[in-house]
């Protein structure tokens, strides 16, 4: 969620159970659950996949000097958090634009940020914002903190595609917010954002292989829908045009949640909602509503347990635990207790995003990864947003370990092996660092 609008390896191990003559009598003795468990274990093999979140670029502004649509776009953007009339006044009074004297194309925007003393500078090239920095003219005049570089998200997309093409990952999970909004086009055909997702990721992924097709998966990219996917596109036309195979998994404009099983592992995708600036991490998803989603998740986890599934990955956009930026899902609509109740029966991992940094938690035997470094602007690295007030006994962030977050673009490779703890390898790009590229094993 953009701050501009207060949005802010893994190799295969095959396990087999010998079909001993005693097996049929054991099925009869212990019933259908034992049969399901044995069948599930015998069918399971290891596999890797990639996961990332909040990869959307900032606004696309293909404007030339004199184009009146530029102001209207910013009025619509500010209108998410303030009345339209006030948004019009802010844009007219405080936004300054610069055009190239030769091409007359937009090259820079200087505009207000969150507080009255903060000013954001946006660099624009061929319509895309390539860099964003923030200066607090009152507290630290002259100091510009870079919080967004388009090359960061491009690096994430490029590396993930390479990993899938080289079989280092079999498919990709996105935690949502891959586009800015639907107000400049809805589908891959007419939306510059969805076209960018397609050109940098979707088109470049190989077609699904037989193993995936046999599991009912007709593509290699799966999304937990974020708030930006429904902003200006309430019927998720963009999502369904980009990845139409989600319809076969049950996704419709009225139902934004789904699940699938792959190699004996259950994946569950939920929807946390559109966005409310008064409570920016409030789970207000209404397709279906929170209580219905919790009931459905419970049914899916109960079903997985009955089938002997030992690993579950749960994906939804807003974070269960968070120490920075917009903060976590507030009570009473925080699902941690329900999710944790299954941790004694299976390995449970939750992937979240929304807050544009990386945090990691291990709470009540549930692993939580907040992966907000996929490419969007990273407002949690700015002063005043690096940490929020949390209770004294709040779980520790195992990634930054008490240090303030820094600008970092990343994704995680997840290595799933039967009868072993799942392994997580984070691949990162820190443009400001003397050693910009690195990897790190998580939850070790």
CSV table of C-alpha atoms in Angstrom, one decimal:
chain,number,residue,atom,x,y,z
A,1,UNK,CA,0.0,0.0,0.0
A,2,UNK,CA,1.6,3.3,-1.1
A,3,UNK,CA,2.5,5.9,1.5
A,4,UNK,CA,1.5,8.5,-1.1
A,5,UNK,CA,-2.1,7.5,-0.3
A,6,UNK,CA,-1.3,6.1,3.2
A,7,UNK,CA,-0.8,2.7,1.8
A,8,UNK,CA,1.4,2.7,2.4
A,9,UNK,CA,17.9,-24.9,-3.4
A,10,UNK,CA,15.7,-27.5,-3.0
A,11,UNK,CA,15.9,-30.6,-4.7
A,12,UNK,CA,13.6,-33.5,-5.2
A,13,UNK,CA,13.6,-36.4,-2.7
A,14,UNK,CA,11.2,-39.1,-3.6
A,15,UNK,CA,9.7,-41.2,-0.7
A,16,UNK,CA,8.0,-44.5,-1.2
A,17,UNK,CA,6.3,-46.9,1.1
A,18,UNK,CA,6.6,-50.5,0.0
A,19,UNK,CA,3.2,-52.1,-0.6
A,20,UNK,CA,3.6,-55.0,1.8
A,21,UNK,CA,0.9,-57.7,2.0
A,22,UNK,CA,0.0,-56.5,5.5
A,23,UNK,CA,-1.1,-53.1,4.1
A,24,UNK,CA,-4.7,-54.0,3.1
A,25,UNK,CA,-5.4,-55.4,6.6
A,26,UNK,CA,-4.0,-52.2,8.2
A,27,UNK,CA,-6.4,-50.2,6.0
A,28,UNK,CA,-9.2,-52.2,7.3
A,29,UNK,CA,-8.1,-51.9,10.9
A,30,UNK,CA,-7.6,-48.2,11.0
A,31,UNK,CA,-10.2,-47.0,8.5
A,32,UNK,CA,-10.2,-44.4,5.7
A,33,UNK,CA,-8.1,-41.8,7.4
A,34,UNK,CA,-5.1,-44.2,7.7
A,35,UNK,CA,-5.7,-45.1,4.0
A,36,UNK,CA,-5.6,-41.4,3.0
A,37,UNK,CA,-2.5,-40.7,5.1
A,38,UNK,CA,-0.6,-43.7,3.5
A,39,UNK,CA,-1.7,-42.7,0.0
A,40,UNK,CA,-0.7,-39.1,0.6
A,41,UNK,CA,2.7,-40.0,1.9
A,42,UNK,CA,3.5,-42.4,-0.9
A,43,UNK,CA,2.6,-39.7,-3.5
A,44,UNK,CA,4.7,-37.0,-2.0
A,45,UNK,CA,8.0,-35.7,-3.3
A,46,UNK,CA,10.0,-32.6,-2.7
A,47,UNK,CA,9.7,-29.4,-4.8
A,48,UNK,CA,10.9,-25.8,-4.6
A,49,UNK,CA,8.8,-22.7,-5.3
A,50,UNK,CA,9.4,-18.9,-5.2
A,51,UNK,CA,7.4,-16.4,-3.2
A,52,UNK,CA,7.4,-12.6,-3.2
A,53,UNK,CA,5.2,-9.7,-2.4
A,54,UNK,CA,4.3,-6.1,-3.1
A,55,UNK,CA,6.0,-6.0,-6.4
A,56,UNK,CA,4.0,-3.2,-8.0
A,57,UNK,CA,5.7,-0.2,-9.5
A,58,UNK,CA,4.6,3.3,-8.7
A,59,UNK,CA,2.2,5.3,-10.9
A,60,UNK,CA,2.6,5.2,-14.7
A,61,UNK,CA,2.6,8.8,-16.0
A,62,UNK,CA,3.1,8.9,-19.7
A,63,UNK,CA,2.4,12.7,-19.8
A,64,UNK,CA,3.5,15.4,-22.1
A,65,UNK,CA,3.5,19.1,-21.3
A,66,UNK,CA,-0.1,20.4,-21.4
A,67,UNK,CA,-1.7,17.1,-20.8
A,68,UNK,CA,-4.6,17.8,-18.4
A,69,UNK,CA,-5.0,14.1,-17.4
A,70,UNK,CA,-1.9,14.3,-15.1
A,71,UNK,CA,-3.6,16.4,-12.5
A,72,UNK,CA,-6.7,14.3,-12.6
A,73,UNK,CA,-4.7,11.1,-11.9
A,74,UNK,CA,-3.2,12.6,-8.8
A,75,UNK,CA,-6.6,13.9,-7.6
A,76,UNK,CA,-7.9,10.3,-7.9
A,77,UNK,CA,-4.9,9.0,-6.0
A,78,UNK,CA,-5.2,11.6,-3.2
A,79,UNK,CA,-8.9,11.0,-3.2
A,80,UNK,CA,-8.4,7.7,-1.6
A,81,UNK,CA,-7.5,9.4,1.7
A,82,UNK,CA,-9.2,12.8,1.5
A,83,UNK,CA,-12.3,14.4,0.0
A,84,UNK,CA,-12.1,15.1,-3.7
A,85,UNK,CA,-12.3,18.9,-3.3
A,86,UNK,CA,-9.4,19.0,-0.9
A,87,UNK,CA,-7.4,16.6,-3.2
A,88,UNK,CA,-7.9,19.0,-6.0
A,89,UNK,CA,-6.6,21.9,-3.9
A,90,UNK,CA,-3.5,19.9,-2.8
A,91,UNK,CA,-2.6,18.9,-6.3
A,92,UNK,CA,-3.1,22.4,-7.7
A,93,UNK,CA,-1.2,24.2,-4.9
A,94,UNK,CA,1.6,21.8,-3.9
A,95,UNK,CA,2.5,19.6,-6.9
A,96,UNK,CA,5.3,20.8,-9.1
A,97,UNK,CA,6.1,19.1,-12.4
A,98,UNK,CA,9.1,19.4,-14.8
A,99,UNK,CA,9.0,18.5,-18.5
A,100,UNK,CA,12.0,17.8,-20.8
A,101,UNK,CA,12.5,21.0,-22.8
A,102,UNK,CA,13.1,19.0,-26.0
A,103,UNK,CA,10.7,16.0,-25.9
A,104,UNK,CA,8.2,17.8,-23.6
A,105,UNK,CA,7.8,14.5,-21.7
A,106,UNK,CA,7.4,14.5,-17.9
A,107,UNK,CA,10.7,13.9,-16.1
A,108,UNK,CA,10.1,15.0,-12.5
A,109,UNK,CA,7.4,15.6,-9.9
A,110,UNK,CA,7.9,17.3,-6.5
A,111,UNK,CA,4.9,16.8,-4.3
A,112,UNK,CA,3.8,16.6,-0.6
A,113,UNK,CA,4.2,13.3,1.2
A,114,UNK,CA,2.6,12.2,4.5
A,115,UNK,CA,3.5,15.0,6.9
A,116,UNK,CA,3.4,18.7,6.3
A,117,UNK,CA,7.2,19.0,6.3
A,118,UNK,CA,7.9,16.0,4.0
A,119,UNK,CA,8.4,16.4,0.3
A,120,UNK,CA,8.7,13.6,-2.2
A,121,UNK,CA,10.7,13.8,-5.5
A,122,UNK,CA,9.8,11.4,-8.3
A,123,UNK,CA,12.0,10.9,-11.3
A,124,UNK,CA,10.1,9.8,-14.4
A,125,UNK,CA,11.4,8.1,-17.6
A,126,UNK,CA,9.1,7.0,-20.4
A,127,UNK,CA,6.1,7.3,-18.2
A,128,UNK,CA,7.5,5.1,-15.4
A,129,UNK,CA,8.6,6.5,-12.0
A,130,UNK,CA,12.2,5.2,-11.8
A,131,UNK,CA,13.1,6.6,-8.4
A,132,UNK,CA,11.5,8.2,-5.4
A,133,UNK,CA,13.1,10.0,-2.5
A,134,UNK,CA,11.7,11.9,0.5
A,135,UNK,CA,13.1,15.0,2.3
A,136,UNK,CA,11.9,16.3,5.6
A,137,UNK,CA,12.5,20.0,5.0
A,138,UNK,CA,12.0,20.8,8.7
A,139,UNK,CA,13.9,18.0,10.5
A,140,UNK,CA,16.6,17.1,7.9
A,141,UNK,CA,16.6,19.7,5.2
A,142,UNK,CA,18.7,18.7,2.2
A,143,UNK,CA,18.7,15.0,3.1
A,144,UNK,CA,16.9,12.9,0.5
A,145,UNK,CA,16.2,9.3,1.4
A,146,UNK,CA,15.7,7.0,-1.5
A,147,UNK,CA,12.7,4.7,-0.9
A,148,UNK,CA,12.0,3.3,-4.4
A,149,UNK,CA,14.0,2.2,-7.4
A,150,UNK,CA,12.2,0.6,-10.4
A,151,UNK,CA,15.3,-1.5,-11.0
A,152,UNK,CA,14.7,-3.3,-7.6
A,153,UNK,CA,11.4,-4.8,-8.7
A,154,UNK,CA,12.8,-5.5,-12.2
A,155,UNK,CA,15.7,-7.5,-10.5
A,156,UNK,CA,13.2,-9.5,-8.4
A,157,UNK,CA,11.1,-10.4,-11.5
A,158,UNK,CA,14.2,-11.3,-13.6
A,159,UNK,CA,15.7,-13.5,-10.9
A,160,UNK,CA,12.4,-15.4,-10.2
A,161,UNK,CA,11.9,-16.0,-13.9
A,162,UNK,CA,15.5,-17.4,-14.2
A,163,UNK,CA,14.9,-19.7,-11.2
A,164,UNK,CA,11.7,-21.1,-12.7
A,165,UNK,CA,13.3,-21.5,-16.2
A,166,UNK,CA,16.3,-23.4,-14.6
A,167,UNK,CA,14.0,-25.5,-12.4
A,168,UNK,CA,15.2,-24.0,-9.2
A,169,UNK,CA,11.6,-23.2,-8.6
A,170,UNK,CA,8.5,-25.0,-10.0
A,171,UNK,CA,6.1,-22.1,-9.6
A,172,UNK,CA,5.7,-18.7,-8.2
A,173,UNK,CA,3.5,-17.4,-5.4
A,174,UNK,CA,2.7,-13.6,-5.2
A,175,UNK,CA,1.4,-12.2,-1.9
A,176,UNK,CA,-0.5,-9.4,-3.8
A,177,UNK,CA,-0.1,-5.8,-4.9
A,178,UNK,CA,1.4,-6.4,-8.3
A,179,UNK,CA,-0.3,-3.4,-10.0
A,180,UNK,CA,-0.9,0.2,-8.9
A,181,UNK,CA,-4.7,0.3,-9.7
A,182,UNK,CA,-7.3,-0.2,-12.4
A,183,UNK,CA,-8.0,3.5,-13.2
A,184,UNK,CA,-5.7,3.5,-16.3
A,185,UNK,CA,-7.0,0.2,-17.8
A,186,UNK,CA,-8.1,-3.1,-16.4
A,187,UNK,CA,-6.7,-6.0,-18.4
A,188,UNK,CA,-3.4,-7.1,-19.8
A,189,UNK,CA,-4.5,-5.5,-23.1
A,190,UNK,CA,-5.2,-2.0,-21.8
A,191,UNK,CA,-3.5,-1.7,-18.4
A,192,UNK,CA,0.2,-0.6,-18.4
A,193,UNK,CA,0.6,-2.3,-15.1
A,194,UNK,CA,-0.8,-5.7,-16.0
A,195,UNK,CA,1.1,-5.5,-19.3
A,196,UNK,CA,4.3,-5.0,-17.3
A,197,UNK,CA,3.6,-8.0,-15.1
A,198,UNK,CA,3.0,-10.0,-18.2
A,199,UNK,CA,6.1,-8.9,-20.0
A,200,UNK,CA,8.5,-9.2,-17.1
A,201,UNK,CA,7.0,-12.4,-15.5
A,202,UNK,CA,4.0,-14.2,-16.8
A,203,UNK,CA,5.0,-14.5,-20.5
A,204,UNK,CA,8.5,-15.7,-19.5
A,205,UNK,CA,7.5,-18.6,-17.3
A,206,UNK,CA,7.5,-22.0,-19.0
A,207,UNK,CA,4.2,-23.7,-19.4
A,208,UNK,CA,3.1,-26.1,-16.6
A,209,UNK,CA,4.5,-29.6,-16.9
A,210,UNK,CA,2.5,-32.9,-16.5
A,211,UNK,CA,2.9,-32.9,-12.8
A,212,UNK,CA,1.4,-29.5,-12.4
A,213,UNK,CA,-1.4,-30.3,-14.9
A,214,UNK,CA,-2.2,-33.5,-13.1
A,215,UNK,CA,-2.6,-31.4,-9.9
A,216,UNK,CA,-5.1,-29.1,-11.7
A,217,UNK,CA,-2.6,-26.3,-12.1
A,218,UNK,CA,-2.7,-24.7,-15.6
A,219,UNK,CA,-0.1,-22.0,-14.9
A,220,UNK,CA,3.0,-21.3,-12.8
A,221,UNK,CA,1.9,-18.1,-11.1
A,222,UNK,CA,-0.6,-17.8,-8.2
A,223,UNK,CA,-1.6,-14.7,-6.4
A,224,UNK,CA,-3.1,-13.9,-3.0
A,225,UNK,CA,-5.1,-10.8,-4.1
A,226,UNK,CA,-4.1,-7.6,-2.5
A,227,UNK,CA,-5.8,-4.3,-2.0
A,228,UNK,CA,-4.2,-2.7,-5.1
A,229,UNK,CA,-5.7,-5.5,-7.3
A,230,UNK,CA,-9.2,-4.2,-6.5
A,231,UNK,CA,-8.5,-0.5,-6.4
A,232,UNK,CA,-10.3,0.8,-9.5
A,233,UNK,CA,-11.0,-2.8,-10.5
A,234,UNK,CA,-13.6,-4.2,-8.0
A,235,UNK,CA,-14.4,-7.2,-10.3
A,236,UNK,CA,-10.7,-8.2,-10.5
A,237,UNK,CA,-10.8,-8.1,-14.3
A,238,UNK,CA,-7.0,-7.6,-14.4
A,239,UNK,CA,-6.3,-10.7,-12.3
A,240,UNK,CA,-8.7,-12.9,-14.3
A,241,UNK,CA,-7.3,-11.6,-17.6
A,242,UNK,CA,-3.7,-12.2,-16.6
A,243,UNK,CA,-4.2,-15.6,-15.0
A,244,UNK,CA,-7.5,-16.9,-16.3
A,245,UNK,CA,-6.7,-20.4,-14.9
A,246,UNK,CA,-7.6,-19.1,-11.4
A,247,UNK,CA,-11.2,-19.5,-12.4
A,248,UNK,CA,-10.8,-23.2,-12.4
A,249,UNK,CA,-9.6,-23.0,-8.8
A,250,UNK,CA,-12.8,-21.2,-7.9
A,251,UNK,CA,-11.8,-17.5,-8.2
A,252,UNK,CA,-14.6,-15.2,-9.4
A,253,UNK,CA,-15.4,-11.5,-8.9
A,254,UNK,CA,-17.5,-12.7,-6.0
A,255,UNK,CA,-15.0,-15.1,-4.5
A,256,UNK,CA,-11.4,-14.1,-4.1
A,257,UNK,CA,-10.2,-17.1,-2.1
A,258,UNK,CA,-9.0,-20.5,-3.2
A,259,UNK,CA,-6.8,-23.5,-2.4
A,260,UNK,CA,-4.9,-26.3,-4.2
A,261,UNK,CA,-2.8,-29.3,-3.3
A,262,UNK,CA,0.6,-29.9,-4.9
A,263,UNK,CA,2.8,-32.9,-4.1
A,264,UNK,CA,1.0,-33.6,-0.8
A,265,UNK,CA,1.2,-30.0,0.3
A,266,UNK,CA,-1.8,-27.6,0.8
A,267,UNK,CA,-1.8,-24.0,-0.4
A,268,UNK,CA,-4.5,-21.7,0.9
A,269,UNK,CA,-5.1,-18.2,-0.5
A,270,UNK,CA,-7.3,-15.7,1.4
A,271,UNK,CA,-8.3,-12.1,0.8
A,272,UNK,CA,-7.9,-9.4,3.5
A,273,UNK,CA,-9.7,-6.6,1.8
A,274,UNK,CA,-9.6,-3.4,-0.3
A,275,UNK,CA,-8.1,-0.8,2.2
A,276,UNK,CA,-9.5,1.6,4.8
A,277,UNK,CA,-7.2,4.5,5.6
A,278,UNK,CA,-8.7,4.7,9.1
A,279,UNK,CA,-7.4,1.2,9.8
A,280,UNK,CA,-5.0,0.3,7.0
A,281,UNK,CA,-4.4,-3.3,8.0
A,282,UNK,CA,-8.0,-4.1,8.9
A,283,UNK,CA,-9.2,-7.4,7.5
A,284,UNK,CA,-12.3,-6.1,5.8
A,285,UNK,CA,-12.5,-8.6,2.9
A,286,UNK,CA,-16.1,-9.2,1.9
A,287,UNK,CA,-15.8,-11.8,-0.8
A,288,UNK,CA,-16.4,-13.7,1.4
A,289,UNK,CA,-16.4,-11.9,4.8
A,290,UNK,CA,-13.8,-12.6,7.5
A,291,UNK,CA,-15.9,-15.1,9.5
A,292,UNK,CA,-16.7,-17.1,6.4
A,293,UNK,CA,-13.1,-17.0,5.3
A,294,UNK,CA,-12.1,-18.4,8.7
A,295,UNK,CA,-14.7,-21.1,8.5
A,296,UNK,CA,-13.5,-22.0,5.0
A,297,UNK,CA,-9.8,-22.0,6.1
A,298,UNK,CA,-10.7,-24.2,9.0
A,299,UNK,CA,-12.5,-26.6,6.7
A,300,UNK,CA,-9.6,-26.7,4.3
A,301,UNK,CA,-7.1,-27.3,7.1
A,302,UNK,CA,-9.3,-30.0,8.7
A,303,UNK,CA,-9.6,-31.7,5.3
A,304,UNK,CA,-5.8,-31.5,4.8
A,305,UNK,CA,-5.3,-33.1,8.3
A,306,UNK,CA,-7.7,-35.9,7.5
A,307,UNK,CA,-5.9,-36.6,4.3
A,308,UNK,CA,-2.5,-36.8,6.1
A,309,UNK,CA,-1.2,-33.6,4.6
A,310,UNK,CA,1.7,-32.5,6.8
A,311,UNK,CA,2.5,-29.1,5.4
A,312,UNK,CA,0.3,-26.1,4.7
A,313,UNK,CA,1.2,-22.7,3.3
A,314,UNK,CA,-1.3,-19.9,3.9
A,315,UNK,CA,-1.1,-16.7,1.8
A,316,UNK,CA,-2.9,-13.4,2.4
A,317,UNK,CA,-1.9,-9.8,2.0
A,318,UNK,CA,-2.2,-8.0,5.4
A,319,UNK,CA,0.3,-9.2,8.0
A,320,UNK,CA,-0.5,-11.1,11.1
A,321,UNK,CA,2.6,-9.8,12.9
A,322,UNK,CA,4.4,-6.6,12.0
A,323,UNK,CA,6.6,-4.0,13.8
A,324,UNK,CA,6.8,-1.3,11.1
A,325,UNK,CA,4.7,0.9,8.9
A,326,UNK,CA,1.0,0.2,8.8
A,327,UNK,CA,1.2,-2.5,11.5
A,328,UNK,CA,-0.5,-5.9,11.8
A,329,UNK,CA,-4.1,-7.0,11.4
A,330,UNK,CA,-5.9,-5.7,14.5
A,331,UNK,CA,-7.9,-7.8,16.9
A,332,UNK,CA,-10.4,-9.3,16.9
A,333,UNK,CA,-10.0,-10.2,13.2
A,334,UNK,CA,-6.4,-11.5,13.5
A,335,UNK,CA,-6.4,-15.2,12.6
A,336,UNK,CA,-3.2,-16.2,14.5
A,337,UNK,CA,-4.9,-18.3,17.2
A,338,UNK,CA,-6.9,-20.3,14.7
A,339,UNK,CA,-3.9,-20.9,12.5
A,340,UNK,CA,-1.7,-21.8,15.4
A,341,UNK,CA,-4.2,-24.5,16.5
A,342,UNK,CA,-3.2,-26.6,13.6
A,343,UNK,CA,0.6,-26.3,14.2
A,344,UNK,CA,0.6,-29.4,16.4
A,345,UNK,CA,-0.6,-31.5,13.4
A,346,UNK,CA,1.3,-30.0,10.5
A,347,UNK,CA,4.0,-27.6,9.6
A,348,UNK,CA,2.2,-24.2,9.0
A,349,UNK,CA,3.8,-21.3,7.2
A,350,UNK,CA,2.1,-18.0,6.5
A,351,UNK,CA,3.2,-15.5,3.8
A,352,UNK,CA,2.0,-11.9,4.2
A,353,UNK,CA,2.9,-8.5,2.7
A,354,UNK,CA,1.3,-5.0,2.5
A,355,UNK,CA,3.9,-3.3,4.7
A,356,UNK,CA,6.8,-2.6,2.3
A,357,UNK,CA,9.7,-4.3,4.2
A,358,UNK,CA,10.7,-7.7,5.3
A,359,UNK,CA,9.9,-9.2,8.7
A,360,UNK,CA,10.1,-12.7,10.0
A,361,UNK,CA,8.4,-14.4,13.0
A,362,UNK,CA,8.1,-17.8,14.6
A,363,UNK,CA,5.1,-17.7,17.0
A,364,UNK,CA,3.4,-20.8,18.6
A,365,UNK,CA,5.2,-23.0,16.0
A,366,UNK,CA,3.8,-21.1,13.1
A,367,UNK,CA,6.4,-19.4,10.8
A,368,UNK,CA,5.4,-16.0,9.4
A,369,UNK,CA,7.2,-14.3,6.6
A,370,UNK,CA,6.2,-10.7,5.7
A,371,UNK,CA,7.7,-10.2,2.2
A,372,UNK,CA,7.0,-6.6,1.2
A,373,UNK,CA,10.2,-6.0,-0.6
A,374,UNK,CA,9.2,-7.2,-4.1
A,375,UNK,CA,9.5,-3.8,-5.7
A,376,UNK,CA,7.1,-1.2,-4.3
A,377,UNK,CA,8.2,2.0,-2.5
A,378,UNK,CA,9.6,1.2,0.9
A,379,UNK,CA,8.2,3.8,3.3
A,380,UNK,CA,9.0,1.8,6.5
A,381,UNK,CA,12.7,2.8,6.0
A,382,UNK,CA,11.8,6.5,6.6
A,383,UNK,CA,12.1,8.1,10.0
A,384,UNK,CA,8.9,7.7,12.1
A,385,UNK,CA,7.9,4.6,10.2
A,386,UNK,CA,10.7,2.1,11.1
A,387,UNK,CA,8.8,0.9,14.1
A,388,UNK,CA,5.4,1.2,15.7
A,389,UNK,CA,4.3,0.9,19.3
A,390,UNK,CA,3.8,-2.8,20.2
A,391,UNK,CA,3.3,-4.5,23.6
A,392,UNK,CA,6.4,-5.4,25.6
A,393,UNK,CA,5.9,-9.1,25.0
A,394,UNK,CA,5.4,-8.7,21.2
A,395,UNK,CA,7.2,-11.4,19.2
A,396,UNK,CA,10.7,-10.4,18.0
A,397,UNK,CA,11.3,-9.8,14.3
A,398,UNK,CA,13.9,-12.4,13.3
A,399,UNK,CA,15.0,-10.6,10.2
A,400,UNK,CA,16.2,-7.1,11.1
A,401,UNK,CA,16.6,-8.2,14.7
A,402,UNK,CA,15.9,-4.9,16.3
A,403,UNK,CA,17.7,-2.8,13.7
A,404,UNK,CA,15.7,-0.4,11.6
A,405,UNK,CA,14.7,-1.8,8.1
A,406,UNK,CA,16.7,-0.7,5.1
A,407,UNK,CA,16.0,-0.5,1.4
A,408,UNK,CA,16.0,-4.0,0.1
A,409,UNK,CA,14.4,-5.9,-2.8
A,410,UNK,CA,14.0,-9.6,-2.3
A,411,UNK,CA,12.1,-12.9,-2.8
A,412,UNK,CA,12.4,-16.3,-1.1
A,413,UNK,CA,13.0,-19.7,-2.5
A,414,UNK,CA,11.1,-22.4,-0.5
A,415,UNK,CA,12.5,-25.9,-0.5
A,416,UNK,CA,9.7,-28.4,0.4
A,417,UNK,CA,10.8,-31.9,1.3
A,418,UNK,CA,8.6,-34.7,2.9
A,419,UNK,CA,9.4,-35.6,6.4
A,420,UNK,CA,11.8,-32.7,6.7
A,421,UNK,CA,11.5,-29.1,7.9
A,422,UNK,CA,11.0,-26.7,5.1
A,423,UNK,CA,14.0,-24.6,4.1
A,424,UNK,CA,13.8,-20.9,3.1
A,425,UNK,CA,16.5,-19.0,1.2
A,426,UNK,CA,16.1,-15.3,0.8
A,427,UNK,CA,17.7,-13.7,-2.2
A,428,UNK,CA,18.2,-9.9,-1.9
A,429,UNK,CA,19.3,-6.8,-3.7
A,430,UNK,CA,20.5,-3.7,-1.7
A,431,UNK,CA,21.3,-1.0,-4.3
A,432,UNK,CA,23.0,1.2,-1.8
A,433,UNK,CA,25.4,-1.5,-0.4
A,434,UNK,CA,29.0,-2.2,-1.3
A,435,UNK,CA,27.8,-5.8,-1.6
A,436,UNK,CA,24.4,-5.3,-3.2
A,437,UNK,CA,23.6,-9.0,-3.8
A,438,UNK,CA,23.3,-11.7,-1.2
A,439,UNK,CA,21.4,-14.7,0.1
A,440,UNK,CA,20.4,-15.7,3.6
A,441,UNK,CA,19.0,-18.9,5.0
A,442,UNK,CA,15.9,-18.1,7.1
A,443,UNK,CA,14.6,-19.8,10.3
A,444,UNK,CA,17.8,-21.6,10.9
